[in-house]
């Protein structure tokens, strides 16, 4: 598999992930709105709202994984002199303000990840 083929496959995953994330987010908001208009008992509403909130958290976690894939794609494009503009992805942030997560990959870790994918 060439780097270009690998990047295309990863970009397809990124785009599908973004599309699904938007649909999930909109569905959860719609459910929340319907619940606010319902006559369910408070304890049941609270339980359902907790589940919706947990789902938003999982969605955010999934988005962090999508961003990691974007970082790998951008790293490969940059280091293999591949024109990333044809893949229509945004440049990725190395660090997001307020992010206290230690899961940020440095360049050496990215390179090791890419090499392991080639095996």
PDB file of C-alpha atoms in Angstrom:
ATOM      1  CA  UNK A   1       0.000   0.000   0.000  1.00  0.00           C
ATOM      2  CA  UNK A   2       1.379   3.403  -0.936  1.00  0.00           C
ATOM      3  CA  UNK A   3       1.292   6.402   1.370  1.00  0.00           C
ATOM      4  CA  UNK A   4      -1.255   8.017  -0.921  1.00  0.00           C
ATOM      5  CA  UNK A   5      -3.561   4.977  -0.696  1.00  0.00           C
ATOM      6  CA  UNK A   6      -3.158   4.904   3.078  1.00  0.00           C
ATOM      7  CA  UNK A   7      -3.979   8.613   3.330  1.00  0.00           C
ATOM      8  CA  UNK A   8      -7.048   8.214   1.121  1.00  0.00           C
ATOM      9  CA  UNK A   9      -8.371   5.380   3.287  1.00  0.00           C
ATOM     10  CA  UNK A  10      -7.757   7.338   6.478  1.00  0.00           C
ATOM     11  CA  UNK A  11      -9.429  10.420   4.984  1.00  0.00           C
ATOM     12  CA  UNK A  12     -12.468   8.312   4.073  1.00  0.00           C
ATOM     13  CA  UNK A  13     -12.664   7.213   7.715  1.00  0.00           C
ATOM     14  CA  UNK A  14     -12.330  10.835   8.888  1.00  0.00           C
ATOM     15  CA  UNK A  15     -15.097  12.063   6.579  1.00  0.00           C
ATOM     16  CA  UNK A  16     -17.482   9.233   7.477  1.00  0.00           C
ATOM     17  CA  UNK A  17     -16.755   9.775  11.165  1.00  0.00           C
ATOM     18  CA  UNK A  18     -17.508  13.498  10.886  1.00  0.00           C
ATOM     19  CA  UNK A  19     -20.762  12.827   9.013  1.00  0.00           C
ATOM     20  CA  UNK A  20     -21.898  10.220  11.555  1.00  0.00           C
ATOM     21  CA  UNK A  21     -20.926  12.439  14.484  1.00  0.00           C
ATOM     22  CA  UNK A  22     -23.092  15.284  13.208  1.00  0.00           C
ATOM     23  CA  UNK A  23     -26.052  12.939  12.724  1.00  0.00           C
ATOM     24  CA  UNK A  24     -25.631  11.428  16.213  1.00  0.00           C
ATOM     25  CA  UNK A  25     -25.339  14.881  17.785  1.00  0.00           C
ATOM     26  CA  UNK A  26     -28.472  16.118  16.019  1.00  0.00           C
ATOM     27  CA  UNK A  27     -30.420  12.991  16.984  1.00  0.00           C
ATOM     28  CA  UNK A  28     -29.428  13.307  20.642  1.00  0.00           C
ATOM     29  CA  UNK A  29     -30.416  16.984  20.692  1.00  0.00           C
ATOM     30  CA  UNK A  30     -33.753  16.111  19.103  1.00  0.00           C
ATOM     31  CA  UNK A  31     -34.381  13.425  21.731  1.00  0.00           C
ATOM     32  CA  UNK A  32     -33.510  15.930  24.453  1.00  0.00           C
ATOM     33  CA  UNK A  33     -35.946  18.450  23.030  1.00  0.00           C
ATOM     34  CA  UNK A  34     -38.732  15.855  22.854  1.00  0.00           C
ATOM     35  CA  UNK A  35     -38.065  14.837  26.446  1.00  0.00           C
ATOM     36  CA  UNK A  36     -38.376  18.414  27.629  1.00  0.00           C
ATOM     37  CA  UNK A  37     -41.879  18.479  26.158  1.00  0.00           C
ATOM     38  CA  UNK A  38     -42.876  15.093  27.604  1.00  0.00           C
ATOM     39  CA  UNK A  39     -44.889  14.284  30.691  1.00  0.00           C
ATOM     40  CA  UNK A  40     -42.506  11.618  31.984  1.00  0.00           C
ATOM     41  CA  UNK A  41     -41.802  11.501  35.716  1.00  0.00           C
ATOM     42  CA  UNK A  42     -38.767  13.517  36.832  1.00  0.00           C
ATOM     43  CA  UNK A  43     -36.751  10.428  37.860  1.00  0.00           C
ATOM     44  CA  UNK A  44     -37.189   8.868  34.410  1.00  0.00           C
ATOM     45  CA  UNK A  45     -36.336  12.153  32.661  1.00  0.00           C
ATOM     46  CA  UNK A  46     -33.219  12.425  34.786  1.00  0.00           C
ATOM     47  CA  UNK A  47     -32.130   8.899  33.880  1.00  0.00           C
ATOM     48  CA  UNK A  48     -32.677   9.499  30.165  1.00  0.00           C
ATOM     49  CA  UNK A  49     -30.884  12.863  30.294  1.00  0.00           C
ATOM     50  CA  UNK A  50     -27.931  11.158  32.030  1.00  0.00           C
ATOM     51  CA  UNK A  51     -27.780   8.613  29.193  1.00  0.00           C
ATOM     52  CA  UNK A  52     -27.878  11.393  26.607  1.00  0.00           C
ATOM     53  CA  UNK A  53     -25.118  13.238  28.448  1.00  0.00           C
ATOM     54  CA  UNK A  54     -23.001  10.068  28.547  1.00  0.00           C
ATOM     55  CA  UNK A  55     -23.573   9.625  24.814  1.00  0.00           C
ATOM     56  CA  UNK A  56     -22.308  13.158  24.174  1.00  0.00           C
ATOM     57  CA  UNK A  57     -19.199  12.264  26.190  1.00  0.00           C
ATOM     58  CA  UNK A  58     -18.614   9.159  24.077  1.00  0.00           C
ATOM     59  CA  UNK A  59     -19.106  11.232  20.949  1.00  0.00           C
ATOM     60  CA  UNK A  60     -16.472  13.678  22.158  1.00  0.00           C
ATOM     61  CA  UNK A  61     -14.087  10.789  22.873  1.00  0.00           C
ATOM     62  CA  UNK A  62     -14.655   9.448  19.357  1.00  0.00           C
ATOM     63  CA  UNK A  63     -13.883  12.905  17.974  1.00  0.00           C
ATOM     64  CA  UNK A  64     -10.532  12.883  19.774  1.00  0.00           C
ATOM     65  CA  UNK A  65      -9.689   9.652  17.927  1.00  0.00           C
ATOM     66  CA  UNK A  66     -10.688  11.259  14.620  1.00  0.00           C
ATOM     67  CA  UNK A  67      -8.346  14.144  15.397  1.00  0.00           C
ATOM     68  CA  UNK A  68      -5.516  11.682  16.061  1.00  0.00           C
ATOM     69  CA  UNK A  69      -6.102  10.147  12.630  1.00  0.00           C
ATOM     70  CA  UNK A  70      -5.980  13.648  11.107  1.00  0.00           C
ATOM     71  CA  UNK A  71      -2.656  14.240  12.846  1.00  0.00           C
ATOM     72  CA  UNK A  72      -1.230  11.050  11.361  1.00  0.00           C
ATOM     73  CA  UNK A  73      -2.469  11.996   7.881  1.00  0.00           C
ATOM     74  CA  UNK A  74      -1.023  15.498   8.116  1.00  0.00           C
ATOM     75  CA  UNK A  75       2.261  14.142   9.475  1.00  0.00           C
ATOM     76  CA  UNK A  76       2.605  11.663   6.595  1.00  0.00           C
ATOM     77  CA  UNK A  77       1.738  14.313   4.011  1.00  0.00           C
ATOM     78  CA  UNK A  78       4.254  16.725   5.470  1.00  0.00           C
ATOM     79  CA  UNK A  79       7.083  14.225   5.837  1.00  0.00           C
ATOM     80  CA  UNK A  80       6.562  12.450   2.510  1.00  0.00           C
ATOM     81  CA  UNK A  81       5.989  15.672   0.523  1.00  0.00           C
ATOM     82  CA  UNK A  82       2.437  14.703  -0.398  1.00  0.00           C
ATOM     83  CA  UNK A  83       0.037  17.493  -1.378  1.00  0.00           C
ATOM     84  CA  UNK A  84      -2.585  17.297   1.367  1.00  0.00           C
ATOM     85  CA  UNK A  85      -4.907  19.740  -0.406  1.00  0.00           C
ATOM     86  CA  UNK A  86      -6.257  16.991  -2.666  1.00  0.00           C
ATOM     87  CA  UNK A  87      -7.578  15.134   0.400  1.00  0.00           C
ATOM     88  CA  UNK A  88      -9.619  18.095   1.633  1.00  0.00           C
ATOM     89  CA  UNK A  89      -8.792  17.792   5.325  1.00  0.00           C
ATOM     90  CA  UNK A  90      -8.045  20.539   7.786  1.00  0.00           C
ATOM     91  CA  UNK A  91      -4.624  20.998   9.260  1.00  0.00           C
ATOM     92  CA  UNK A  92      -4.534  19.485  12.708  1.00  0.00           C
ATOM     93  CA  UNK A  93      -3.754  21.175  15.963  1.00  0.00           C
ATOM     94  CA  UNK A  94      -0.831  19.793  17.934  1.00  0.00           C
ATOM     95  CA  UNK A  95      -2.519  20.861  21.160  1.00  0.00           C
ATOM     96  CA  UNK A  96      -5.937  22.259  21.943  1.00  0.00           C
ATOM     97  CA  UNK A  97      -6.105  25.071  24.481  1.00  0.00           C
ATOM     98  CA  UNK A  98      -7.322  23.761  27.814  1.00  0.00           C
ATOM     99  CA  UNK A  99      -6.532  20.175  26.856  1.00  0.00           C
ATOM    100  CA  UNK A 100      -4.957  18.473  29.846  1.00  0.00           C
ATOM    101  CA  UNK A 101      -4.807  15.124  28.114  1.00  0.00           C
ATOM    102  CA  UNK A 102      -1.353  13.580  27.833  1.00  0.00           C
ATOM    103  CA  UNK A 103      -2.309  11.568  24.740  1.00  0.00           C
ATOM    104  CA  UNK A 104      -0.715  14.030  22.298  1.00  0.00           C
ATOM    105  CA  UNK A 105       1.687  12.220  20.008  1.00  0.00           C
ATOM    106  CA  UNK A 106       5.050  13.765  19.295  1.00  0.00           C
ATOM    107  CA  UNK A 107       6.718  13.411  15.882  1.00  0.00           C
ATOM    108  CA  UNK A 108       8.761  10.348  16.926  1.00  0.00           C
ATOM    109  CA  UNK A 109       5.641   8.564  18.179  1.00  0.00           C
ATOM    110  CA  UNK A 110       3.812   9.376  14.945  1.00  0.00           C
ATOM    111  CA  UNK A 111       6.679   8.039  12.879  1.00  0.00           C
ATOM    112  CA  UNK A 112       6.773   4.815  14.937  1.00  0.00           C
ATOM    113  CA  UNK A 113       3.006   4.419  14.492  1.00  0.00           C
ATOM    114  CA  UNK A 114       3.305   4.827  10.739  1.00  0.00           C
ATOM    115  CA  UNK A 115       6.167   2.317  10.542  1.00  0.00           C
ATOM    116  CA  UNK A 116       4.153  -0.213  12.561  1.00  0.00           C
ATOM    117  CA  UNK A 117       1.245   0.175  10.097  1.00  0.00           C
ATOM    118  CA  UNK A 118       3.526  -0.747   7.221  1.00  0.00           C
ATOM    119  CA  UNK A 119       4.229  -4.208   8.672  1.00  0.00           C
TER     120      UNK A 119
END
